[in-house]
Short mmCIF file of C-alpha atoms and ligand atoms in Angstrom, two decimals:
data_model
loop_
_atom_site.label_atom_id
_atom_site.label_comp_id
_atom_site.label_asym_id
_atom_site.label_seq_id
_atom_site.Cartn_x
_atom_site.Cartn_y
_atom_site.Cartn_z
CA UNK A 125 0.00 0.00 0.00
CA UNK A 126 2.76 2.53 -0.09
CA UNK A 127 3.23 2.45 -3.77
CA UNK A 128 6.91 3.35 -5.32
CA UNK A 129 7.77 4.90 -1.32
CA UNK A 130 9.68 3.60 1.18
CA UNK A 131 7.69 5.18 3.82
CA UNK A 132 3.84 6.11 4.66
CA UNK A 133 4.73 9.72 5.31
CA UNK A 134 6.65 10.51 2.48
CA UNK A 135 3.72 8.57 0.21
CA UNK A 136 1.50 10.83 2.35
CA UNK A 137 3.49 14.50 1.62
CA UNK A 138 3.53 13.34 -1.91
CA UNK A 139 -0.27 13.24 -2.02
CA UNK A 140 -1.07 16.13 -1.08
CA UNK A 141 -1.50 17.66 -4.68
CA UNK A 142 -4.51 15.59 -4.86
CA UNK A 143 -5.29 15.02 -1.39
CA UNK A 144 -5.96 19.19 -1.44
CA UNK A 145 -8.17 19.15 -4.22
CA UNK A 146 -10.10 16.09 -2.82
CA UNK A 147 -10.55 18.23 0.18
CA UNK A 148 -11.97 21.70 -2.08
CA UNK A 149 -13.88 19.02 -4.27
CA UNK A 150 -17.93 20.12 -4.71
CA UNK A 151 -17.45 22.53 -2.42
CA UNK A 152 -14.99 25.67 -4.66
CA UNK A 153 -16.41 26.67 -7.60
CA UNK A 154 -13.27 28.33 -9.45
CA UNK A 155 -15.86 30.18 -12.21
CA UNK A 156 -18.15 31.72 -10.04
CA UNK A 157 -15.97 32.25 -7.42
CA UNK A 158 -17.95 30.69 -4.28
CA UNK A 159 -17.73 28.47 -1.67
CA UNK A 160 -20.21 26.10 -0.74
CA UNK A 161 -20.08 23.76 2.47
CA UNK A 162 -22.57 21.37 2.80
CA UNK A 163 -22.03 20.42 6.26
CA UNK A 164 -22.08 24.18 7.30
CA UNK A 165 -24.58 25.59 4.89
CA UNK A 166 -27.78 25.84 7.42
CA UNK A 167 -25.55 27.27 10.31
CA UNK A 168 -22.95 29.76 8.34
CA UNK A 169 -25.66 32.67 9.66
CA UNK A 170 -26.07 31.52 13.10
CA UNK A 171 -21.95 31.36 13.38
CA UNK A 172 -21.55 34.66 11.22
CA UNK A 173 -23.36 36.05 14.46
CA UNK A 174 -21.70 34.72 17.17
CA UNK A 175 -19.87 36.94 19.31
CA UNK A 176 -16.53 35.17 19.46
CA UNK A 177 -14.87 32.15 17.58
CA UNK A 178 -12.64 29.55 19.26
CA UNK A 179 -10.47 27.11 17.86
CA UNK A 180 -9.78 24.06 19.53
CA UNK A 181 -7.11 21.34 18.79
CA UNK A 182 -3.78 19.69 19.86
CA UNK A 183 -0.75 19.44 17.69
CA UNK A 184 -0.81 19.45 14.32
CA UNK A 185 -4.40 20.67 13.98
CA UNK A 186 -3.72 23.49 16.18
CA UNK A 187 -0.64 24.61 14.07
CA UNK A 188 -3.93 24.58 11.51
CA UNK A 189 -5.74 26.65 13.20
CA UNK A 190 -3.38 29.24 13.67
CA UNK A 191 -1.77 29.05 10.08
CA UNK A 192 -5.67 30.17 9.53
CA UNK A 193 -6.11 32.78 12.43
CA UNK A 194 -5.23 35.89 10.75
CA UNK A 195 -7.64 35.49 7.81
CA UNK A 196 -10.38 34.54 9.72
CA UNK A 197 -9.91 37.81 11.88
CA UNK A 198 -9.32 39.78 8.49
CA UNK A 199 -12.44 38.14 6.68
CA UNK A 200 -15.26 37.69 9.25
CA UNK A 201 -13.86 40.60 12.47
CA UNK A 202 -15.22 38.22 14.72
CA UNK A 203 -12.20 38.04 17.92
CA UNK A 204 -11.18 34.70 16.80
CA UNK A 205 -8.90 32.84 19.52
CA UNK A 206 -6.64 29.57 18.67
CA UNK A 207 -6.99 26.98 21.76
CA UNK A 208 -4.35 23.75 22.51
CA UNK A 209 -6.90 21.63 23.53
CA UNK A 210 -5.35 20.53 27.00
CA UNK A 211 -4.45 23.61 28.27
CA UNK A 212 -8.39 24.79 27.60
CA UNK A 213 -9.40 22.10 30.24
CA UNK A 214 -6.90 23.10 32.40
CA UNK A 215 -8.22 26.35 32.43
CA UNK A 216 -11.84 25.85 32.17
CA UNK A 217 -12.43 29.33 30.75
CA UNK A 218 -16.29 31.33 30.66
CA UNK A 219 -17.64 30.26 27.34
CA UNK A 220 -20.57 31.38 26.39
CA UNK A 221 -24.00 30.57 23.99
CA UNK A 222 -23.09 32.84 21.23
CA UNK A 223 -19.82 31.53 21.33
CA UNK A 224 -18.75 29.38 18.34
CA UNK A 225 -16.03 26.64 18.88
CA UNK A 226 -14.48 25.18 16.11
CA UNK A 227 -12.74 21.80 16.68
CA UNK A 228 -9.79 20.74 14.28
CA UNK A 229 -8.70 16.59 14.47
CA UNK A 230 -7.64 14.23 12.14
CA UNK A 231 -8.60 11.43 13.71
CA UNK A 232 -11.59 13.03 15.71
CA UNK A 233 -10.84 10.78 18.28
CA UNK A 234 -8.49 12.64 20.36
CA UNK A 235 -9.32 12.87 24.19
CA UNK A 236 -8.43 16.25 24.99
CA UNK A 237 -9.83 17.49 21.95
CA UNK A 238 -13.19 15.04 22.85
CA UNK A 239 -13.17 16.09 26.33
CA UNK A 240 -13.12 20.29 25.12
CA UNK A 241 -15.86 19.52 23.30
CA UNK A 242 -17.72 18.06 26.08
CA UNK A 243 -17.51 21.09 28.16
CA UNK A 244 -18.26 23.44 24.98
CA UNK A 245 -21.12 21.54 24.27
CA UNK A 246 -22.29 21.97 28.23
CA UNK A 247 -21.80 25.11 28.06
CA UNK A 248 -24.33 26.02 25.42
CA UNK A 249 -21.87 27.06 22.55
CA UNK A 250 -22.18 25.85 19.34
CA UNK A 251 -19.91 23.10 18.09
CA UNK A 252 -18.61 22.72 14.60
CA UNK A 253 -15.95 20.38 14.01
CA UNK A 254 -13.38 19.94 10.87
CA UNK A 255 -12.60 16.22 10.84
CA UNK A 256 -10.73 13.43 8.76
CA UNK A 257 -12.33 10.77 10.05
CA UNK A 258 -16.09 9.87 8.74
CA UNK A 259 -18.15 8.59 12.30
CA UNK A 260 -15.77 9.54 14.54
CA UNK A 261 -16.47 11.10 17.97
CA UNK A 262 -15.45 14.87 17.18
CA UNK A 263 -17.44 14.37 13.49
CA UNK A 264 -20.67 12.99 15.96
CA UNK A 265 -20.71 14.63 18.84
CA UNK A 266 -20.38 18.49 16.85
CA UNK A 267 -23.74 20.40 15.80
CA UNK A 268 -22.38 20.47 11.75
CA UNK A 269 -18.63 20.57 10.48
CA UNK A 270 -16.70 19.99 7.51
CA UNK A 271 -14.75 16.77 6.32
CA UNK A 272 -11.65 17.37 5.27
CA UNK A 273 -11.41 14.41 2.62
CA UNK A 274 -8.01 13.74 3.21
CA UNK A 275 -8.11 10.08 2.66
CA UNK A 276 -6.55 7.62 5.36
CA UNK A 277 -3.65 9.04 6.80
CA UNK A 278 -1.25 6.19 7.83
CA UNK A 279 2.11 8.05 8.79
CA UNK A 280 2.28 8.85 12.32
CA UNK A 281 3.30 12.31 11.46
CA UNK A 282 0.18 14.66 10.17
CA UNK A 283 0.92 15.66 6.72
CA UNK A 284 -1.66 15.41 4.00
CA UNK A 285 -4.54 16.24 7.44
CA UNK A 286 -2.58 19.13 8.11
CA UNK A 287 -2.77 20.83 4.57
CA UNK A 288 -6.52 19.66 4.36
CA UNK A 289 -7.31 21.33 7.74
CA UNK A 290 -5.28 24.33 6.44
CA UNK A 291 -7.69 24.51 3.12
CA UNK A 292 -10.77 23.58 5.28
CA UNK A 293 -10.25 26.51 7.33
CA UNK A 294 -9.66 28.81 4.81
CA UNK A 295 -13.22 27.69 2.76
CA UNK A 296 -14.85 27.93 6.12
CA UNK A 297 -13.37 31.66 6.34
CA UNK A 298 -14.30 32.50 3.06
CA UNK A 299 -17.99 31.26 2.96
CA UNK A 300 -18.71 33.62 6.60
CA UNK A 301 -17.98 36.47 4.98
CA UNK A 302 -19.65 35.71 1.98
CA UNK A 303 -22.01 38.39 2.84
CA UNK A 304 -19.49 41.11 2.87
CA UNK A 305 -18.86 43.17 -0.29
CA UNK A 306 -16.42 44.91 1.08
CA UNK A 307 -14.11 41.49 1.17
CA UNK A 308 -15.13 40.30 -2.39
CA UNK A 309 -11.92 41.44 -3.94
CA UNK A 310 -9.76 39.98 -1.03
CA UNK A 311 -12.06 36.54 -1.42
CA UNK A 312 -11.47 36.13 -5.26
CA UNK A 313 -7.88 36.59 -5.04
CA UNK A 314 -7.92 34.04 -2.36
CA UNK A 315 -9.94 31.72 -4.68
CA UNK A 316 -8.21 32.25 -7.89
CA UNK A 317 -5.10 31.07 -4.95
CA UNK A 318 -6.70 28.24 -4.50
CA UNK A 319 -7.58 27.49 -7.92
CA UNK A 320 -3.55 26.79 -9.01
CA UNK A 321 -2.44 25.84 -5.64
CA UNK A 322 -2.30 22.04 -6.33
CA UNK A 323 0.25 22.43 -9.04
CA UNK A 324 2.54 25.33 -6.96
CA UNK A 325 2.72 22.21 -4.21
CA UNK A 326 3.48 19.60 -6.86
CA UNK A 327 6.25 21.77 -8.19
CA UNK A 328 7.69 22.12 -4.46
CA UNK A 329 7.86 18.25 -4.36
CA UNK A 330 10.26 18.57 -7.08
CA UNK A 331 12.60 20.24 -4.52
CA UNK A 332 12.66 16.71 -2.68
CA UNK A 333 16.36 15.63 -4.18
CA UNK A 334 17.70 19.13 -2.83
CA UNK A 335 16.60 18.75 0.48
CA UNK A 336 17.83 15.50 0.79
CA UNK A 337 21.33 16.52 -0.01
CA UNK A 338 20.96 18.76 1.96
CA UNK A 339 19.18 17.11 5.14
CA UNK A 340 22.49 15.21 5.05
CA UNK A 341 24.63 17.68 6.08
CA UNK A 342 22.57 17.96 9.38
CA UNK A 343 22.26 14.47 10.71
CA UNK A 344 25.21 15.16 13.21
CA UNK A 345 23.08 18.36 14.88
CA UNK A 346 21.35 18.45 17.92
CA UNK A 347 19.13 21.08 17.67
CA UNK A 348 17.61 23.42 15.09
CA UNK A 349 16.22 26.57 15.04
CA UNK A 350 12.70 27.64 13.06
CA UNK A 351 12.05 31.30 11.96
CA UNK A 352 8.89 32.84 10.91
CA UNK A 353 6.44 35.43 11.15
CA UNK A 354 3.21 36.68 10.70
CA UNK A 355 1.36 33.84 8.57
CA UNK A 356 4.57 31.61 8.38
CA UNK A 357 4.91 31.62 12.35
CA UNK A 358 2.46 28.51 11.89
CA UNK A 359 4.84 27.01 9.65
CA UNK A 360 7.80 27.25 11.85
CA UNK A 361 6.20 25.67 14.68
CA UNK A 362 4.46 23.06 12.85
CA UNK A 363 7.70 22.64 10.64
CA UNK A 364 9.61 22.25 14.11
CA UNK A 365 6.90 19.60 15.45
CA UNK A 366 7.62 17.35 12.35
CA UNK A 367 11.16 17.73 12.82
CA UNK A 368 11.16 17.04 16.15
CA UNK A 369 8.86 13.69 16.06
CA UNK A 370 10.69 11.61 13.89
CA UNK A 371 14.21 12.61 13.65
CA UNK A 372 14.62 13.60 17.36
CA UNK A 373 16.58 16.80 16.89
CA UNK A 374 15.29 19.62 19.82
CA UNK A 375 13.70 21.73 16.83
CA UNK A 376 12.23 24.83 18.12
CA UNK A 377 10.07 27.35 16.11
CA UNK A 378 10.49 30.27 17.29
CA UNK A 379 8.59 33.96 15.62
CA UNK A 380 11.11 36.10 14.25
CA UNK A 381 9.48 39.23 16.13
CA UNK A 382 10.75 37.48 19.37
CA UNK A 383 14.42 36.81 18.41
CA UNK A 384 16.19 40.10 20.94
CA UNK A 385 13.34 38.53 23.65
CA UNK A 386 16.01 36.18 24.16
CA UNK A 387 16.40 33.10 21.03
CA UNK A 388 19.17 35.56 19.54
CA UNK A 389 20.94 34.35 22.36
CA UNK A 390 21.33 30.86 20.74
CA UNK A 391 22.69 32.00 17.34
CA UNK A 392 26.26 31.38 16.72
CA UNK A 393 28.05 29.72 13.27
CA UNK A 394 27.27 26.39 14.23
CA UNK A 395 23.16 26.48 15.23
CA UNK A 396 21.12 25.13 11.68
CA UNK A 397 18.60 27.67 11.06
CA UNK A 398 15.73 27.72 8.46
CA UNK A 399 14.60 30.90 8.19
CA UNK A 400 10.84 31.58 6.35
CA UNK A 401 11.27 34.46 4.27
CA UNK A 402 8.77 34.21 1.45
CA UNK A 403 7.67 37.50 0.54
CA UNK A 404 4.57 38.94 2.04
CA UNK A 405 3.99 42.16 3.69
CA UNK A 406 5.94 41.58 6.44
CA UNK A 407 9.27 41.24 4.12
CA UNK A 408 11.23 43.89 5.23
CA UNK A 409 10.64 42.84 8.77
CA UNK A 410 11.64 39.48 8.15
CA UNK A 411 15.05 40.97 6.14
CA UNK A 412 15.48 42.98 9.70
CA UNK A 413 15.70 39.34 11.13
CA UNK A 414 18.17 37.71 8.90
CA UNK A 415 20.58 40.75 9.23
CA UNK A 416 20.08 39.99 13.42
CA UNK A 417 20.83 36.47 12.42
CA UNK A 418 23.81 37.03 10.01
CA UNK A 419 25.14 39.96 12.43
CA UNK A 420 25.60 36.98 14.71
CA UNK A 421 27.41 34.55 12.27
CA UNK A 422 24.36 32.77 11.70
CA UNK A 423 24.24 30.57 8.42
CA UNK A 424 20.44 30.58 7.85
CA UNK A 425 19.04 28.39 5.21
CA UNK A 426 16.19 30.23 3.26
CA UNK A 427 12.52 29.30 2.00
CA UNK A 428 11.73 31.97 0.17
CA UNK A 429 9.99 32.98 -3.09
CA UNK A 430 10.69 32.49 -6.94
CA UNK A 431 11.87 35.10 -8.62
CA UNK A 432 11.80 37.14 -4.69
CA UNK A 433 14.80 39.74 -4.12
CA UNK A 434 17.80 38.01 -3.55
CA UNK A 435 17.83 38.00 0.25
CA UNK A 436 21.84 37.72 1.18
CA UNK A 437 23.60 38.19 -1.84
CA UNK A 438 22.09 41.52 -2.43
CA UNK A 439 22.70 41.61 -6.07
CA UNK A 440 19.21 42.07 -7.22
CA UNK A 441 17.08 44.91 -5.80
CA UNK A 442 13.65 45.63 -5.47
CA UNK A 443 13.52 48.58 -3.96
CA UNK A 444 16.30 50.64 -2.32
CA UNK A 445 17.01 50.61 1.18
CA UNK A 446 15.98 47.32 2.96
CA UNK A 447 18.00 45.27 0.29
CA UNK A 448 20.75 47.36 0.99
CA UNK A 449 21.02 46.11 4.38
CA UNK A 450 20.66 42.51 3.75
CA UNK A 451 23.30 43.32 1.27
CA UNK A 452 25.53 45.20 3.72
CA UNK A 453 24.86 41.91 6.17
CA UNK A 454 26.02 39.18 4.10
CA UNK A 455 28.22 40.61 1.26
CA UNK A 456 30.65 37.49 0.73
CA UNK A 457 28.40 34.68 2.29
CA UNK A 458 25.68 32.46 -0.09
CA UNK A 459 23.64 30.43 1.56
CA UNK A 460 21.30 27.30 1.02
CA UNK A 461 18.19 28.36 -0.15
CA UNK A 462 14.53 27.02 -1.47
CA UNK A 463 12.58 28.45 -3.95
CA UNK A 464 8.87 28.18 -3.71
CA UNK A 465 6.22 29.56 -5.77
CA UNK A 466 4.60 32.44 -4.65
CA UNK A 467 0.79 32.81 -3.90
CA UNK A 468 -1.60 34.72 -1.63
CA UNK A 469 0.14 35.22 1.21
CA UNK A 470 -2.70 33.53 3.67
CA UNK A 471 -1.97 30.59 1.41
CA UNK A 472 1.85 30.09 1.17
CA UNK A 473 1.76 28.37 4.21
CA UNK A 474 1.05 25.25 2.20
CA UNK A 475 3.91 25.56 0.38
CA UNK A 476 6.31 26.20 2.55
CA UNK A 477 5.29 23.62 4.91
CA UNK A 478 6.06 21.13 2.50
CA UNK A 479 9.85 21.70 2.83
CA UNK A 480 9.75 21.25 5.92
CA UNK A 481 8.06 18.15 5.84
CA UNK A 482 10.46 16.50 3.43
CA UNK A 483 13.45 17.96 5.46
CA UNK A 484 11.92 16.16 8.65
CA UNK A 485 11.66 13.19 6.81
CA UNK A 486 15.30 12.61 4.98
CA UNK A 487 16.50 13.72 8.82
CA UNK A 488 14.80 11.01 10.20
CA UNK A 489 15.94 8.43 7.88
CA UNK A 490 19.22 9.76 7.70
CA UNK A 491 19.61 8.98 11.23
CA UNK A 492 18.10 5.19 10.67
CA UNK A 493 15.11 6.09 12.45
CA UNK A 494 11.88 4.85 10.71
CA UNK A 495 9.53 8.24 10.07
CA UNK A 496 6.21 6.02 9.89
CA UNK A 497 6.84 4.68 13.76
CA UNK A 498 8.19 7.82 15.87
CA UNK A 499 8.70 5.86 19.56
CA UNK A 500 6.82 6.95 22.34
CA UNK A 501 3.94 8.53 19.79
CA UNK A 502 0.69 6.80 18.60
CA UNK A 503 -1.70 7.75 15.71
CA UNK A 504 -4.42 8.69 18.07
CA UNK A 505 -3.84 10.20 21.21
CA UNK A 506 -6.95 8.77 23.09
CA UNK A 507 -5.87 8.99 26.84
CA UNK A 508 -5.38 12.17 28.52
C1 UD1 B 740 -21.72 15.09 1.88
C2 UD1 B 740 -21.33 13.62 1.91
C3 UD1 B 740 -20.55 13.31 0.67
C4 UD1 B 740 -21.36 13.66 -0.56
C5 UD1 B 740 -21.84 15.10 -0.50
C6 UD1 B 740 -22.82 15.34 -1.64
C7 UD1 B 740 -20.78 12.32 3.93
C8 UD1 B 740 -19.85 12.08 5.06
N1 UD1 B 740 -20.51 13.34 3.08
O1 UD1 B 740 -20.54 15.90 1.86
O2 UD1 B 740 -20.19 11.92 0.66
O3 UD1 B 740 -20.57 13.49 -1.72
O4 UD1 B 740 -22.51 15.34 0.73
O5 UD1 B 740 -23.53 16.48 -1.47
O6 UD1 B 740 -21.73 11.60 3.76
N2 UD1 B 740 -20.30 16.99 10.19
C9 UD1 B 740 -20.31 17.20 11.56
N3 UD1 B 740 -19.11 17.30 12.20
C10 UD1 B 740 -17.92 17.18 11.57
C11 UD1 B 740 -17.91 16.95 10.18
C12 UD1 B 740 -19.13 16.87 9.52
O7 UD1 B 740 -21.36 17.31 12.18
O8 UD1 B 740 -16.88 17.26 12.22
C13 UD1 B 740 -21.62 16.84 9.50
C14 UD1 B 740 -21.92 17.96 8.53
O9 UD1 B 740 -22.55 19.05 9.17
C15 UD1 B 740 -22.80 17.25 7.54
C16 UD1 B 740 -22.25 15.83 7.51
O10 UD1 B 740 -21.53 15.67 8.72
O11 UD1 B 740 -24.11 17.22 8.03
C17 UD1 B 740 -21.36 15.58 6.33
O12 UD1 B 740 -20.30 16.54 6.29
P1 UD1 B 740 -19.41 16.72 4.97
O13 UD1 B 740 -18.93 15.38 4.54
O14 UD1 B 740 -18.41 17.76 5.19
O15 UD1 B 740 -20.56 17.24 3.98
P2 UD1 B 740 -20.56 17.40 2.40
O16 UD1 B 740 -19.30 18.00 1.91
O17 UD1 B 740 -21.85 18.05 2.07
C1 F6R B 741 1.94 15.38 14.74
C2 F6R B 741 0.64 14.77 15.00
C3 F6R B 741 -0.06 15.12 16.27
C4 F6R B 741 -1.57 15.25 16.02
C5 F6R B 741 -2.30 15.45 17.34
C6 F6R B 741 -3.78 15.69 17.14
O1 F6R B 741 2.43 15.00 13.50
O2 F6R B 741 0.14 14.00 14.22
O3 F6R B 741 0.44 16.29 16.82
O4 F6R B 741 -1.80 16.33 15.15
O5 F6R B 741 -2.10 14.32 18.15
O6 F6R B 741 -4.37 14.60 16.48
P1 F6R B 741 -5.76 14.73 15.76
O7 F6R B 741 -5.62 15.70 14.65
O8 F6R B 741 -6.10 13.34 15.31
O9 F6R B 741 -6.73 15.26 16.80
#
């Protein structure tokens, strides 16, 4: 059942062109430009007015939910807040009845994720869930939801779920504020995003021998450091979580913003760094965090855009001054760097992503460890 691949996860990351259009399937219409939910269609008003939206998962899912945070703020300005699923029990927040809580699993068996929902549901809110799993608890026990259509995922390590939450959210964003003109320009671009995204990802695959090579000059490392920002902050943590699940390296994802808070303190020549720096409006903030990096003899290795401004090498410019100081930073030094298509920047999360998930995987098997069977972890967490 794993076809030409070695593994379940890399079968799995290689899917994901079609597993991504399975999941939009019925429910896009590219032409028109709409989105249509089935499972959500006789509650999208009722949500549109609640007074708050919560989103509740562990893991993987929750990196989901907040890869999706900002553009559900931007597109419905409902206060949207991202829960880990455990740490909402802990806390046993108020909740309220025209709250909406929105719960993200694969599996949809997952006890702290089950158990959130139990007190949500007590509480009078109303439950939605976005689910792999047909029948499952989470899919049962919500009011409506969405499957995601991912197909069986086998690999212990969420890949193809965690792109299909990712597009699942951002069709549930889209279709609550389907009532706004004022977004329709900002919803079409998204769409027409959507529409060629599935190829974009299947050209990233392509990157696969690269990052091999390259994941072998890392084996030997202990620990790895994750950069992003703004929509890729998501990435970096969930990026970090693959890394560190099967290959074992202490892979932390940290948001650029909060590199002087104290992270800058780990930098030195010999830390491996990825560094997100696809270009989005938050570019010349991110080129601010390279030069902190490189001003510390960091060797960063980039994701960044096709055709972008050269970030270190500084021989191409886009405009004027913030190149110049990446160029001033890093005049002699080239470093490793992959080039992903660009798209709407609430979607390049699911390209970037990808590289990550291909780097986790040539780490772990690198290192003889077998990606499908991380020890200590199970498919379904369904203990406390
Ligand atoms: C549904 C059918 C699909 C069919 C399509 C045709 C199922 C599972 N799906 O897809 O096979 O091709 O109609 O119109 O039979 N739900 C929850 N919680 C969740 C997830 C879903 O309550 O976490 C509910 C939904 O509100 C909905 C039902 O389950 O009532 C099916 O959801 P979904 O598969 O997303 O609906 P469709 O895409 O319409
Ligand atoms: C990591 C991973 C886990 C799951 C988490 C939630 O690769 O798979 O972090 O994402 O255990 O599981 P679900 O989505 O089934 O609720």
């Amino acid at each position: 059942r794993k076809g030409n691949f070695d593994h379940f996860m890399l079968k799995e990351i290689f899917e994901q062109p079609e597993s991504i259009v399975n999941t939009m399937r019925g429910r896009v219409n590219f032409e028109n430009r709409t989105v249509k939910l089935g499972g959500l269609s006789n509650y999208i008003s009722a949500i549109r007015r609640s007074r708050r939206i919560v989103m509740i998962a562990c893991g993987t899912s929750y990196h989901s939910c907040l890869a999706t945070r900002d553009l559900f703020e931007e597109l419905t300005d409902i206060p949207i807040s991202v829960e880990i699923a455990s740490y909402f029990l802990d806390r046993r927040p108020p909740l309220f009845r025209d709250d909406t809580c929105i719960f993200v699993s694969q599996s949809g068996e997952t006890a702290d994720t089950i158990l959130a929902l139990k007190y949500c549901i007590e509480r009078g809110a109303m439950c939605v869930g976005v689910v792999n799993a047909v029948g499952s608890g989470i899919s049962r026990q919500t009011l409506c939801g969405v499957h995601i259509n991912a197909g069986p995922e086998i690999g212990v390590a969420s890949t193809k779920a965690y792109t299909s939450q990712y597009i699942t959210l951002v069709m549930i964003a889209l279709s609550l504020s389907e009532d706004r003109l004022s977004k329709q320009s900002r919803r079409n671009e998204i769409i027409d995003g959507l529409g060629k995204i599935s190829a974009q990802l299947q050209e990233v695959l392509g990157l696969n021998d690269r990052i091999q090579a390259v994941s072998e000059t890392l084996v030997d490392k202990l620990k790895m450091l994750i950069l992003g920002r703004g929509y890729q902050y998501a990435t970096a943590l969930e990026g970090a979580l693959k890394i560190k699940e099967i290959s074992y390296i202490l892979a932390e994802g940290i948001l650029t913003g909060e590199l002087k808070h104290g992270p800058l303190a780990l930098v030195d020549a010999d830390i491996p760094i990825i560094m997100i720096a696809t270009k989005d409006k938050l570019f010349d903030k991110i080129i601010n965090g390279i030069g902190q990096v490189t001003a510390r003899s960091g060797k960063p290795i980039f994701i960044a855009s096709q055709n972008g401004p050269t970030l270190v090498e500084g021989k191409k410019k886009e405009n004027g001054s913030v190149e110049t100081k990446a160029e001033l930073q890093s005049a002699e030094t080239s470093y490793v760097r992959f080039e992903v298509p660009e798209t709407v920047d609430c979607l390049q999360g699911l390209l970037n992503i990808v590289i990550l998930q291909i780097f986790g995987y040539w780490l772990a098997v690198k290192k003889g460890y077998n990606p499908d069977h991380p020890r200590n972890l199970a498919k379904a967490v369904t203990t406390e």
